[in-house]
Amino acid sequence: SKAGRERDLGDYLRTSWGLPFWGRGDIVAHIDYFSNHGFAGGPEARWKRWDSSLGPDAEGRILAYGIDDRGKDRGGVALETPHRGRFYAVDHRFYDDGWSSILEASRLSDSRFLPLYFEKEARIGKEQETRAYVQRVKGEYAGSLLVRPRLNDFQAQTEYLPRADFRVLSKSFLDGRLLWNSATEFASLKSRHSDLIRTGQDHSALRADTRQEAVVPFPVGPLHAQAFVEERATVFSQTAESEGDKIRLIHGGGMRVGTQFLKPLDTTSEFWNIRAMRHIVVPQVEYRTAYDSTVRNDRLRQFDPVDAADRFERLTFSLGNIWQARRRPAVRQETDLPESEPPPLVTGDFATLDLRMHYFPMPHRDNSDHPWSPLEGEFRIVPRDYLAAYTGWTYNPEVSDGIETWNM
C-alpha cells in the first residue's frame, strides 16, 4: 500500500491485494482512490515458469486498470474522455533449439492517462507497443521476425508489417585471423502520425538493409586489438524527395582496444549454490567512423534508426564486469559418474554490469552539440538456474533526476 498527496491526483491511497497461484506466479487486485478523480483499479496476473517438464519456459504479465474519472488532467486540462484505462499483456517464451517468442499488447484510452496514473512508467519505461516477435539463435547465426501494428491512434509510431532479419556473429576464417559479422534486414514500414496532429500524414515504404563487417584481431603487448572495416548498403522504395528506388552506401571502419583482469574471490554460499567465484573486469576503447554516405539522412523519410544512419565519428569507453560462479547444476546431466557421486561443478555468469559512454569529436554534426553522451548501464543477475533479473538505464546529469530512461 502507498498513501500520499500529489498536486493533480490529490490525496491518494494505492493498495494491492494478491494471492499466489500454482506456485508459478500471483494474481493481484489493485484498488486505488484519488480524491481529485475517484476510485480506480483492476486485476493483474504475473507468471514465471522455469520447468521444461511442463513445456517451454515462460514469463509474462496481464494488467487491466480503469477509472470513471471525475477530475481533470495535469495542469487543469479537460479530459479527452471520462472512461479511462489501460490493458497491457506480455508473454515471453523460450523453446528448445534456440527459439524464443514475445507476444505483447498495449491499449490506452487516451494520451494523458499513463503520465497521470503511471507517471514513472510513462517517463522512463519502454515504449507502449503491440507486437509479435519470434527469434532463433543457433551458434553463430540468428534470425528474427517482427510484426508490430499500432493500436493507440494518438501515438506517432512506426509499424513493421513485417520486419525480418538474419545475422552472423563472429564467423571465423583463416584459423581465427579474420572474423565476419553480418546483419541483413527486410522491412515493410508504415509511419503512423498521431491523430492529435491534424496536419499529420502517414507514409509507407519497403526497405532492404545489409551491413557487412570484416574484423582482424591482433595483440598489442598485453592488450587485445581489433581493426575492422564496415560496408553498408540500403535500398529504399522511396525517399523524402521521390517515389523511386534509392540506394545508399555507407563506408566506415575503426579499431577497438581492450584487455581483461581476473581476480578470484573468497566467496561461497550454500543458499546461492556458490562454491567459488571470480570477478572479471573488461575495459575497452573503440573508435568508429562512417566517413562517407552517398545519401544524406535528411533526404530520407525517417522511420527508425536505419534511416537516420549517416556520416559520424565516435569514441566509446566501456567497462564490463562479470562475476562468475562455480555451482552444482540444478538438473543432473548424463555422465559416467555413479549416482552416489555429486555432479561436477559448472561455471556460469552470476552477475554482469556493463557501463559505456560515447565521445563525439564533431558534436555539432553527430550529437546535437553535446560532446559526451549520457552514461548507459546494464545489470543482469542470475541468482538461480530458474531465475534471472535485468535492468538497464541511461544517466544524464542534464535532466532533473539524472535518470533519463530505465527498464527492468
mmCIF file of C-alpha atoms in Angstrom:
data_model
loop_
_atom_site.group_PDB
_atom_site.id
_atom_site.type_symbol
_atom_site.label_atom_id
_atom_site.label_comp_id
_atom_site.label_asym_id
_atom_site.label_seq_id
_atom_site.Cartn_x
_atom_site.Cartn_y
_atom_site.Cartn_z
ATOM 1 C CA SER A 1 0.000 0.000 0.000
ATOM 2 C CA LYS A 2 1.059 3.582 -0.612
ATOM 3 C CA ALA A 3 -0.550 6.825 0.519
ATOM 4 C CA GLY A 4 0.301 10.458 -0.062
ATOM 5 C CA ARG A 5 -0.661 13.668 -1.776
ATOM 6 C CA GLU A 6 0.092 14.798 -5.325
ATOM 7 C CA ARG A 7 -0.886 18.091 -6.930
ATOM 8 C CA ASP A 8 -3.004 16.639 -9.760
ATOM 9 C CA LEU A 9 -4.135 13.389 -8.104
ATOM 10 C CA GLY A 10 -4.955 14.955 -4.751
ATOM 11 C CA ASP A 11 -4.847 12.750 -1.660
ATOM 12 C CA TYR A 12 -4.369 9.180 -2.780
ATOM 13 C CA LEU A 13 -4.271 5.639 -1.463
ATOM 14 C CA ARG A 14 -2.911 2.811 -3.641
ATOM 15 C CA THR A 15 -3.440 -0.766 -2.459
ATOM 16 C CA SER A 16 -2.659 -4.172 -3.975
ATOM 17 C CA TRP A 17 -4.116 -7.465 -2.745
ATOM 18 C CA GLY A 18 -2.511 -10.616 -4.092
ATOM 19 C CA LEU A 19 -2.680 -14.398 -3.987
ATOM 20 C CA PRO A 20 -0.180 -16.933 -5.407
ATOM 21 C CA PHE A 21 -1.432 -19.429 -7.957
ATOM 22 C CA TRP A 22 0.053 -22.823 -8.923
ATOM 23 C CA GLY A 23 3.326 -21.793 -7.332
ATOM 24 C CA ARG A 24 4.226 -20.089 -10.620
ATOM 25 C CA GLY A 25 3.024 -16.523 -10.128
ATOM 26 C CA ASP A 26 0.373 -14.409 -8.466
ATOM 27 C CA ILE A 27 -2.964 -12.706 -9.056
ATOM 28 C CA VAL A 28 -3.276 -9.134 -7.769
ATOM 29 C CA ALA A 29 -6.259 -6.828 -7.333
ATOM 30 C CA HIS A 30 -5.343 -3.125 -7.452
ATOM 31 C CA ILE A 31 -7.798 -0.896 -5.563
ATOM 32 C CA ASP A 32 -6.861 2.806 -5.535
ATOM 33 C CA TYR A 33 -8.512 6.068 -4.506
ATOM 34 C CA PHE A 34 -7.666 9.594 -5.688
ATOM 35 C CA SER A 35 -9.538 12.496 -4.094
ATOM 36 C CA ASN A 36 -9.444 14.568 -7.301
ATOM 37 C CA HIS A 37 -10.546 11.719 -9.574
ATOM 38 C CA GLY A 38 -12.332 8.922 -7.709
ATOM 39 C CA PHE A 39 -11.810 5.163 -7.336
ATOM 40 C CA ALA A 40 -9.644 3.224 -9.798
ATOM 41 C CA GLY A 41 -8.275 -0.276 -10.076
ATOM 42 C CA GLY A 42 -8.264 -3.597 -11.804
ATOM 43 C CA PRO A 43 -6.790 -7.122 -11.849
ATOM 44 C CA GLU A 44 -3.245 -8.152 -12.685
ATOM 45 C CA ALA A 45 -1.723 -11.605 -13.216
ATOM 46 C CA ARG A 46 2.020 -12.356 -13.317
ATOM 47 C CA TRP A 47 3.676 -15.683 -14.012
ATOM 48 C CA LYS A 48 7.070 -17.329 -14.342
ATOM 49 C CA ARG A 49 7.710 -20.945 -15.236
ATOM 50 C CA TRP A 50 11.185 -22.435 -15.437
ATOM 51 C CA ASP A 51 10.471 -26.152 -15.685
ATOM 52 C CA SER A 52 10.985 -27.890 -19.030
ATOM 53 C CA SER A 53 8.818 -30.825 -17.929
ATOM 54 C CA LEU A 54 5.789 -28.502 -18.070
ATOM 55 C CA GLY A 55 6.534 -27.079 -21.501
ATOM 56 C CA PRO A 56 8.547 -24.065 -22.646
ATOM 57 C CA ASP A 57 9.998 -21.690 -20.064
ATOM 58 C CA ALA A 58 7.786 -18.622 -19.865
ATOM 59 C CA GLU A 59 7.198 -15.371 -18.040
ATOM 60 C CA GLY A 60 4.518 -12.768 -18.518
ATOM 61 C CA ARG A 61 2.006 -10.300 -17.175
ATOM 62 C CA ILE A 62 -1.571 -9.145 -17.830
ATOM 63 C CA LEU A 63 -2.934 -5.882 -16.388
ATOM 64 C CA ALA A 64 -6.354 -4.265 -16.803
ATOM 65 C CA TYR A 65 -6.818 -0.944 -14.991
ATOM 66 C CA GLY A 66 -9.606 1.610 -15.286
ATOM 67 C CA ILE A 67 -11.339 4.615 -13.751
ATOM 68 C CA ASP A 68 -14.551 6.576 -14.287
ATOM 69 C CA ASP A 69 -12.669 9.856 -13.992
ATOM 70 C CA ARG A 70 -14.417 12.879 -12.491
ATOM 71 C CA GLY A 71 -11.391 15.157 -12.405
ATOM 72 C CA LYS A 72 -9.062 16.908 -14.814
ATOM 73 C CA ASP A 73 -5.703 16.065 -16.346
ATOM 74 C CA ARG A 74 -2.410 17.587 -15.322
ATOM 75 C CA GLY A 75 -2.416 21.379 -15.469
ATOM 76 C CA GLY A 76 -6.221 21.502 -15.248
ATOM 77 C CA VAL A 77 -6.663 20.295 -18.843
ATOM 78 C CA ALA A 78 -10.137 18.941 -19.635
ATOM 79 C CA LEU A 79 -10.384 15.178 -20.088
ATOM 80 C CA GLU A 80 -10.441 13.650 -23.559
ATOM 81 C CA THR A 81 -12.823 11.012 -22.139
ATOM 82 C CA PRO A 82 -14.043 10.244 -18.575
ATOM 83 C CA HIS A 83 -13.935 6.484 -19.168
ATOM 84 C CA ARG A 84 -10.216 5.881 -18.932
ATOM 85 C CA GLY A 85 -7.930 2.920 -18.536
ATOM 86 C CA ARG A 86 -5.377 0.588 -19.982
ATOM 87 C CA PHE A 87 -4.883 -3.029 -20.961
ATOM 88 C CA TYR A 88 -1.388 -4.499 -21.099
ATOM 89 C CA ALA A 89 -0.264 -8.075 -21.719
ATOM 90 C CA VAL A 90 3.099 -9.664 -22.444
ATOM 91 C CA ASP A 91 4.194 -13.290 -22.716
ATOM 92 C CA HIS A 92 7.836 -14.253 -23.284
ATOM 93 C CA ARG A 93 8.607 -17.914 -24.025
ATOM 94 C CA PHE A 94 11.835 -19.843 -24.501
ATOM 95 C CA TYR A 95 11.765 -23.056 -26.532
ATOM 96 C CA ASP A 96 14.257 -25.765 -27.397
ATOM 97 C CA ASP A 97 16.899 -25.376 -30.102
ATOM 98 C CA GLY A 98 17.359 -21.627 -29.663
ATOM 99 C CA TRP A 99 13.776 -20.491 -30.347
ATOM 100 C CA SER A 100 12.043 -17.749 -28.351
ATOM 101 C CA SER A 101 8.922 -15.617 -28.791
ATOM 102 C CA ILE A 102 7.318 -12.471 -27.395
ATOM 103 C CA LEU A 103 3.645 -11.537 -27.638
ATOM 104 C CA GLU A 104 2.825 -8.054 -26.334
ATOM 105 C CA ALA A 105 -0.226 -5.785 -26.470
ATOM 106 C CA SER A 106 -0.781 -2.287 -25.082
ATOM 107 C CA ARG A 107 -4.056 -0.349 -25.359
ATOM 108 C CA LEU A 108 -4.595 3.039 -23.705
ATOM 109 C CA SER A 109 -7.783 5.079 -23.521
ATOM 110 C CA ASP A 110 -6.074 8.416 -24.230
ATOM 111 C CA SER A 111 -2.687 10.085 -24.475
ATOM 112 C CA ARG A 112 -2.684 11.584 -20.964
ATOM 113 C CA PHE A 113 -3.764 8.535 -18.957
ATOM 114 C CA LEU A 114 -0.356 6.903 -18.480
ATOM 115 C CA PRO A 115 1.525 10.098 -17.425
ATOM 116 C CA LEU A 116 -1.112 10.785 -14.765
ATOM 117 C CA TYR A 117 -1.676 7.359 -13.195
ATOM 118 C CA PHE A 118 1.570 5.548 -14.108
ATOM 119 C CA GLU A 119 3.922 8.524 -14.145
ATOM 120 C CA LYS A 120 7.202 6.657 -13.687
ATOM 121 C CA GLU A 121 6.404 4.107 -16.397
ATOM 122 C CA ALA A 122 5.434 6.908 -18.804
ATOM 123 C CA ARG A 123 8.621 8.831 -18.040
ATOM 124 C CA ILE A 124 11.306 6.129 -18.099
ATOM 125 C CA GLY A 125 9.583 2.886 -19.118
ATOM 126 C CA LYS A 126 9.708 1.190 -22.521
ATOM 127 C CA GLU A 127 7.642 2.295 -25.465
ATOM 128 C CA GLN A 128 3.997 1.226 -25.398
ATOM 129 C CA GLU A 129 3.682 -1.186 -28.318
ATOM 130 C CA THR A 130 1.809 -4.182 -29.683
ATOM 131 C CA ARG A 131 3.973 -6.825 -31.335
ATOM 132 C CA ALA A 132 4.527 -10.460 -32.184
ATOM 133 C CA TYR A 133 8.202 -11.414 -32.270
ATOM 134 C CA VAL A 134 9.930 -14.727 -32.863
ATOM 135 C CA GLN A 135 13.692 -15.358 -32.837
ATOM 136 C CA ARG A 136 16.078 -18.249 -33.272
ATOM 137 C CA VAL A 137 19.743 -18.260 -32.235
ATOM 138 C CA LYS A 138 21.877 -21.185 -33.366
ATOM 139 C CA GLY A 139 25.619 -20.898 -32.804
ATOM 140 C CA GLU A 140 26.980 -18.054 -34.944
ATOM 141 C CA TYR A 141 23.654 -17.476 -36.713
ATOM 142 C CA ALA A 142 20.463 -15.727 -35.634
ATOM 143 C CA GLY A 143 17.239 -14.651 -37.291
ATOM 144 C CA SER A 144 14.010 -12.985 -36.238
ATOM 145 C CA LEU A 145 10.592 -11.912 -37.497
ATOM 146 C CA LEU A 146 8.651 -8.953 -36.082
ATOM 147 C CA VAL A 147 5.075 -7.821 -36.736
ATOM 148 C CA ARG A 148 4.153 -4.572 -34.974
ATOM 149 C CA PRO A 149 0.861 -2.791 -35.717
ATOM 150 C CA ARG A 150 -0.215 0.350 -33.877
ATOM 151 C CA LEU A 151 -3.233 0.182 -31.564
ATOM 152 C CA ASN A 152 -3.218 3.647 -29.983
ATOM 153 C CA ASP A 153 -4.259 6.276 -32.549
ATOM 154 C CA PHE A 154 -2.682 9.116 -30.556
ATOM 155 C CA GLN A 155 0.785 7.509 -30.765
ATOM 156 C CA ALA A 156 3.199 8.512 -33.512
ATOM 157 C CA GLN A 157 4.771 5.131 -34.210
ATOM 158 C CA THR A 158 6.373 3.057 -36.960
ATOM 159 C CA GLU A 159 4.568 -0.141 -37.923
ATOM 160 C CA TYR A 160 6.538 -3.170 -39.118
ATOM 161 C CA LEU A 161 4.338 -5.286 -41.400
ATOM 162 C CA PRO A 162 6.605 -7.260 -41.095
ATOM 163 C CA ARG A 163 10.359 -6.927 -40.462
ATOM 164 C CA ALA A 164 12.694 -9.922 -40.908
ATOM 165 C CA ASP A 165 16.420 -10.087 -40.259
ATOM 166 C CA PHE A 166 19.305 -12.527 -40.397
ATOM 167 C CA ARG A 167 22.597 -12.080 -38.504
ATOM 168 C CA VAL A 168 26.013 -13.712 -38.448
ATOM 169 C CA LEU A 169 28.197 -13.061 -35.405
ATOM 170 C CA SER A 170 31.978 -13.505 -35.452
ATOM 171 C CA LYS A 171 32.187 -16.183 -38.127
ATOM 172 C CA SER A 172 35.835 -17.281 -38.083
ATOM 173 C CA PHE A 173 38.128 -17.744 -41.097
ATOM 174 C CA LEU A 174 41.862 -18.442 -41.502
ATOM 175 C CA ASP A 175 42.146 -20.047 -38.055
ATOM 176 C CA GLY A 176 40.677 -17.009 -36.322
ATOM 177 C CA ARG A 177 42.791 -14.401 -38.085
ATOM 178 C CA LEU A 178 39.698 -12.985 -39.810
ATOM 179 C CA LEU A 179 36.179 -12.582 -38.372
ATOM 180 C CA TRP A 180 32.996 -11.761 -40.265
ATOM 181 C CA ASN A 181 29.899 -10.038 -38.858
ATOM 182 C CA SER A 182 26.764 -9.576 -40.922
ATOM 183 C CA ALA A 183 23.246 -8.177 -40.440
ATOM 184 C CA THR A 184 20.620 -8.164 -43.197
ATOM 185 C CA GLU A 185 17.092 -6.834 -42.786
ATOM 186 C CA PHE A 186 13.973 -6.616 -44.948
ATOM 187 C CA ALA A 187 11.087 -4.435 -43.751
ATOM 188 C CA SER A 188 7.677 -3.225 -44.833
ATOM 189 C CA LEU A 189 7.271 0.053 -42.954
ATOM 190 C CA LYS A 190 4.443 2.429 -42.222
ATOM 191 C CA SER A 191 4.944 5.656 -40.300
ATOM 192 C CA ARG A 192 1.703 6.434 -38.427
ATOM 193 C CA HIS A 193 1.173 10.028 -37.304
ATOM 194 C CA SER A 194 -0.673 10.940 -34.117
ATOM 195 C CA ASP A 195 -4.345 11.812 -34.566
ATOM 196 C CA LEU A 196 -3.712 14.692 -32.151
ATOM 197 C CA ILE A 197 -1.850 16.409 -35.015
ATOM 198 C CA ARG A 198 -4.417 17.300 -37.679
ATOM 199 C CA THR A 199 -1.838 18.048 -40.354
ATOM 200 C CA GLY A 200 -0.006 14.742 -39.952
ATOM 201 C CA GLN A 201 0.342 12.267 -42.795
ATOM 202 C CA ASP A 202 1.139 8.541 -42.878
ATOM 203 C CA HIS A 203 3.908 7.190 -45.114
ATOM 204 C CA SER A 204 4.707 3.652 -46.263
ATOM 205 C CA ALA A 205 7.879 2.176 -47.735
ATOM 206 C CA LEU A 206 9.779 -1.032 -48.400
ATOM 207 C CA ARG A 207 13.426 -1.241 -47.332
ATOM 208 C CA ALA A 208 16.319 -3.703 -47.547
ATOM 209 C CA ASP A 209 19.424 -3.077 -45.468
ATOM 210 C CA THR A 210 22.656 -5.063 -45.108
ATOM 211 C CA ARG A 211 25.810 -4.429 -43.089
ATOM 212 C CA GLN A 212 28.995 -6.436 -43.597
ATOM 213 C CA GLU A 213 31.963 -6.117 -41.266
ATOM 214 C CA ALA A 214 35.413 -7.723 -41.552
ATOM 215 C CA VAL A 215 37.489 -7.828 -38.352
ATOM 216 C CA VAL A 216 41.201 -8.562 -37.974
ATOM 217 C CA PRO A 217 42.240 -9.282 -34.344
ATOM 218 C CA PHE A 218 45.863 -8.835 -33.254
ATOM 219 C CA PRO A 219 47.787 -8.360 -29.986
ATOM 220 C CA VAL A 220 49.341 -5.069 -28.858
ATOM 221 C CA GLY A 221 51.547 -6.037 -25.942
ATOM 222 C CA PRO A 222 49.202 -7.009 -23.077
ATOM 223 C CA LEU A 223 46.198 -5.593 -24.965
ATOM 224 C CA HIS A 224 43.819 -7.192 -27.441
ATOM 225 C CA ALA A 225 43.131 -5.101 -30.533
ATOM 226 C CA GLN A 226 40.758 -5.442 -33.474
ATOM 227 C CA ALA A 227 40.786 -3.411 -36.669
ATOM 228 C CA PHE A 228 37.613 -3.502 -38.753
ATOM 229 C CA VAL A 229 36.047 -2.157 -41.911
ATOM 230 C CA GLU A 230 32.310 -1.939 -42.486
ATOM 231 C CA GLU A 231 30.258 -1.587 -45.636
ATOM 232 C CA ARG A 232 26.533 -0.858 -45.527
ATOM 233 C CA ALA A 233 24.053 -0.863 -48.401
ATOM 234 C CA THR A 234 20.387 0.127 -48.129
ATOM 235 C CA VAL A 235 17.691 0.118 -50.802
ATOM 236 C CA PHE A 236 14.664 2.373 -50.231
ATOM 237 C CA SER A 237 11.459 2.134 -52.236
ATOM 238 C CA GLN A 238 11.080 5.897 -51.788
ATOM 239 C CA THR A 239 12.816 8.901 -50.230
ATOM 240 C CA ALA A 240 11.538 12.212 -48.924
ATOM 241 C CA GLU A 241 12.208 13.656 -52.380
ATOM 242 C CA SER A 242 10.867 10.992 -54.761
ATOM 243 C CA GLU A 243 8.925 7.763 -55.076
ATOM 244 C CA GLY A 244 11.668 5.933 -56.989
ATOM 245 C CA ASP A 245 14.107 3.399 -55.592
ATOM 246 C CA LYS A 246 17.192 4.846 -53.970
ATOM 247 C CA ILE A 247 20.408 3.060 -52.947
ATOM 248 C CA ARG A 248 22.520 4.371 -50.074
ATOM 249 C CA LEU A 249 26.088 3.190 -49.474
ATOM 250 C CA ILE A 250 27.952 3.923 -46.238
ATOM 251 C CA HIS A 251 31.667 3.198 -45.825
ATOM 252 C CA GLY A 252 33.265 3.041 -42.405
ATOM 253 C CA GLY A 253 35.709 1.352 -40.088
ATOM 254 C CA GLY A 254 37.664 1.733 -36.885
ATOM 255 C CA MET A 255 39.552 -0.034 -34.139
ATOM 256 C CA ARG A 256 38.879 -1.313 -30.643
ATOM 257 C CA VAL A 257 41.481 -1.993 -27.946
ATOM 258 C CA GLY A 258 40.870 -3.716 -24.633
ATOM 259 C CA THR A 259 42.103 -6.158 -22.051
ATOM 260 C CA GLN A 260 40.775 -8.058 -19.074
ATOM 261 C CA PHE A 261 41.698 -8.513 -15.433
ATOM 262 C CA LEU A 262 40.690 -11.523 -13.384
ATOM 263 C CA LYS A 263 40.599 -11.883 -9.612
ATOM 264 C CA PRO A 264 39.450 -14.975 -7.632
ATOM 265 C CA LEU A 265 37.085 -14.076 -4.792
ATOM 266 C CA ASP A 266 36.859 -15.731 -1.415
ATOM 267 C CA THR A 267 33.083 -16.078 -1.722
ATOM 268 C CA THR A 268 30.959 -19.160 -1.097
ATOM 269 C CA SER A 269 27.278 -19.578 -0.295
ATOM 270 C CA GLU A 270 25.157 -22.658 0.305
ATOM 271 C CA PHE A 271 21.998 -20.590 -0.107
ATOM 272 C CA TRP A 272 23.009 -19.303 -3.566
ATOM 273 C CA ASN A 273 24.717 -22.597 -4.533
ATOM 274 C CA ILE A 274 28.098 -20.861 -4.983
ATOM 275 C CA ARG A 275 31.203 -22.983 -4.436
ATOM 276 C CA ALA A 276 33.719 -20.479 -5.875
ATOM 277 C CA MET A 277 33.584 -17.093 -7.573
ATOM 278 C CA ARG A 278 35.791 -14.818 -9.638
ATOM 279 C CA HIS A 279 35.491 -11.232 -10.888
ATOM 280 C CA ILE A 280 36.464 -10.349 -14.475
ATOM 281 C CA VAL A 281 36.920 -6.682 -15.457
ATOM 282 C CA VAL A 282 36.948 -5.858 -19.191
ATOM 283 C CA PRO A 283 37.858 -2.239 -20.087
ATOM 284 C CA GLN A 284 37.699 -1.283 -23.759
ATOM 285 C CA VAL A 285 38.064 1.773 -26.003
ATOM 286 C CA GLU A 286 36.584 1.798 -29.504
ATOM 287 C CA TYR A 287 36.978 4.330 -32.309
ATOM 288 C CA ARG A 288 34.352 4.031 -35.051
ATOM 289 C CA THR A 289 33.589 6.235 -38.021
ATOM 290 C CA ALA A 290 31.397 6.276 -41.095
ATOM 291 C CA TYR A 291 33.393 8.594 -43.298
ATOM 292 C CA ASP A 292 31.217 8.581 -46.411
ATOM 293 C CA SER A 293 27.496 8.217 -47.196
ATOM 294 C CA THR A 294 26.055 8.511 -50.692
ATOM 295 C CA VAL A 295 22.661 9.748 -49.406
ATOM 296 C CA ARG A 296 22.301 12.206 -46.536
ATOM 297 C CA ASN A 297 19.722 11.207 -43.934
ATOM 298 C CA ASP A 298 17.806 14.498 -44.316
ATOM 299 C CA ARG A 299 16.803 13.261 -47.791
ATOM 300 C CA LEU A 300 15.143 10.132 -46.377
ATOM 301 C CA ARG A 301 11.843 9.568 -44.645
ATOM 302 C CA GLN A 302 12.663 8.754 -41.021
ATOM 303 C CA PHE A 303 11.046 5.500 -39.906
ATOM 304 C CA ASP A 304 13.697 4.211 -37.459
ATOM 305 C CA PRO A 305 17.489 4.343 -36.773
ATOM 306 C CA VAL A 306 18.315 2.621 -40.082
ATOM 307 C CA ASP A 307 17.142 5.731 -41.945
ATOM 308 C CA ALA A 308 18.996 8.049 -39.550
ATOM 309 C CA ALA A 309 22.389 6.464 -40.342
ATOM 310 C CA ASP A 310 24.835 8.955 -41.851
ATOM 311 C CA ARG A 311 28.427 10.082 -41.532
ATOM 312 C CA PHE A 312 29.663 10.137 -37.938
ATOM 313 C CA GLU A 313 32.738 9.845 -35.732
ATOM 314 C CA ARG A 314 32.596 8.388 -32.224
ATOM 315 C CA LEU A 315 34.881 7.250 -29.424
ATOM 316 C CA THR A 316 33.326 4.753 -26.980
ATOM 317 C CA PHE A 317 34.624 3.987 -23.496
ATOM 318 C CA SER A 318 33.186 0.844 -21.904
ATOM 319 C CA LEU A 319 33.771 -1.103 -18.726
ATOM 320 C CA GLY A 320 32.436 -4.646 -18.382
ATOM 321 C CA ASN A 321 32.193 -6.533 -15.099
ATOM 322 C CA ILE A 322 31.455 -10.253 -14.898
ATOM 323 C CA TRP A 323 31.046 -12.225 -11.679
ATOM 324 C CA GLN A 324 31.295 -15.931 -12.483
ATOM 325 C CA ALA A 325 30.317 -18.664 -10.044
ATOM 326 C CA ARG A 326 31.086 -22.369 -9.813
ATOM 327 C CA ARG A 327 27.870 -24.254 -8.965
ATOM 328 C CA ARG A 328 26.268 -27.654 -8.786
ATOM 329 C CA PRO A 329 23.800 -27.966 -11.684
ATOM 330 C CA ALA A 330 20.146 -27.977 -10.661
ATOM 331 C CA VAL A 331 19.471 -30.835 -13.091
ATOM 332 C CA ARG A 332 21.903 -33.740 -13.211
ATOM 333 C CA GLN A 333 23.471 -34.159 -16.637
ATOM 334 C CA GLU A 334 24.327 -37.524 -18.186
ATOM 335 C CA THR A 335 27.837 -38.528 -17.070
ATOM 336 C CA ASP A 336 29.861 -41.673 -16.454
ATOM 337 C CA LEU A 337 29.936 -40.929 -12.728
ATOM 338 C CA PRO A 338 27.968 -43.236 -10.406
ATOM 339 C CA GLU A 339 24.721 -41.896 -8.986
ATOM 340 C CA SER A 340 26.242 -41.806 -5.498
ATOM 341 C CA GLU A 341 28.765 -39.129 -6.518
ATOM 342 C CA PRO A 342 27.676 -35.479 -6.801
ATOM 343 C CA PRO A 343 27.563 -33.986 -10.314
ATOM 344 C CA PRO A 344 30.600 -31.948 -11.395
ATOM 345 C CA LEU A 345 30.603 -28.186 -10.851
ATOM 346 C CA VAL A 346 29.759 -25.902 -13.766
ATOM 347 C CA THR A 347 30.858 -22.302 -14.335
ATOM 348 C CA GLY A 348 28.351 -19.613 -15.279
ATOM 349 C CA ASP A 349 27.729 -15.892 -15.001
ATOM 350 C CA PHE A 350 26.214 -14.941 -11.653
ATOM 351 C CA ALA A 351 26.024 -11.203 -12.434
ATOM 352 C CA THR A 352 27.152 -8.747 -15.102
ATOM 353 C CA LEU A 353 27.447 -4.952 -15.033
ATOM 354 C CA ASP A 354 28.231 -3.054 -18.240
ATOM 355 C CA LEU A 355 28.879 0.705 -18.420
ATOM 356 C CA ARG A 356 29.589 2.784 -21.524
ATOM 357 C CA MET A 357 29.835 6.402 -22.635
ATOM 358 C CA HIS A 358 30.480 7.986 -26.035
ATOM 359 C CA TYR A 359 32.601 10.995 -27.013
ATOM 360 C CA PHE A 360 31.889 12.833 -30.290
ATOM 361 C CA PRO A 361 34.792 14.805 -31.825
ATOM 362 C CA MET A 362 32.262 16.649 -34.052
ATOM 363 C CA PRO A 363 29.347 17.198 -31.626
ATOM 364 C CA HIS A 364 27.596 19.812 -33.801
ATOM 365 C CA ARG A 365 27.128 17.173 -36.509
ATOM 366 C CA ASP A 366 26.784 13.961 -34.530
ATOM 367 C CA ASN A 367 25.209 14.707 -31.125
ATOM 368 C CA SER A 368 23.275 17.988 -31.078
ATOM 369 C CA ASP A 369 26.310 19.991 -29.902
ATOM 370 C CA HIS A 370 26.923 17.688 -26.906
ATOM 371 C CA PRO A 371 30.464 16.241 -26.934
ATOM 372 C CA TRP A 372 29.540 13.490 -24.440
ATOM 373 C CA SER A 373 26.607 11.095 -24.421
ATOM 374 C CA PRO A 374 24.701 10.058 -21.281
ATOM 375 C CA LEU A 375 26.144 7.153 -19.298
ATOM 376 C CA GLU A 376 24.462 3.877 -20.293
ATOM 377 C CA GLY A 377 24.314 0.939 -17.905
ATOM 378 C CA GLU A 378 23.038 -2.640 -17.905
ATOM 379 C CA PHE A 379 22.911 -5.029 -14.960
ATOM 380 C CA ARG A 380 21.894 -8.700 -15.010
ATOM 381 C CA ILE A 381 21.860 -11.206 -12.161
ATOM 382 C CA VAL A 382 21.135 -14.944 -12.230
ATOM 383 C CA PRO A 383 20.794 -15.990 -8.574
ATOM 384 C CA ARG A 384 19.255 -19.352 -9.510
ATOM 385 C CA ASP A 385 19.196 -21.532 -12.615
ATOM 386 C CA TYR A 386 15.483 -20.754 -12.968
ATOM 387 C CA LEU A 387 15.590 -17.051 -12.010
ATOM 388 C CA ALA A 388 17.139 -14.008 -13.676
ATOM 389 C CA ALA A 389 16.642 -10.238 -13.428
ATOM 390 C CA TYR A 390 17.785 -7.499 -15.801
ATOM 391 C CA THR A 391 17.797 -3.710 -15.619
ATOM 392 C CA GLY A 392 19.076 -1.068 -17.993
ATOM 393 C CA TRP A 393 19.297 2.683 -17.552
ATOM 394 C CA THR A 394 20.605 5.899 -19.077
ATOM 395 C CA TYR A 395 22.020 8.538 -16.746
ATOM 396 C CA ASN A 396 22.034 12.123 -17.980
ATOM 397 C CA PRO A 397 23.081 14.825 -15.467
ATOM 398 C CA GLU A 398 21.285 17.429 -17.576
ATOM 399 C CA VAL A 399 17.817 16.076 -16.677
ATOM 400 C CA SER A 400 16.188 16.767 -13.322
ATOM 401 C CA ASP A 401 16.801 13.452 -11.522
ATOM 402 C CA GLY A 402 19.638 12.194 -13.733
ATOM 403 C CA ILE A 403 17.817 9.027 -14.888
ATOM 404 C CA GLU A 404 16.764 9.569 -18.498
ATOM 405 C CA THR A 405 15.495 6.037 -19.194
ATOM 406 C CA TRP A 406 15.120 2.943 -17.041
ATOM 407 C CA ASN A 407 13.833 -0.539 -17.787
ATOM 408 C CA MET A 408 13.619 -3.729 -15.713
#
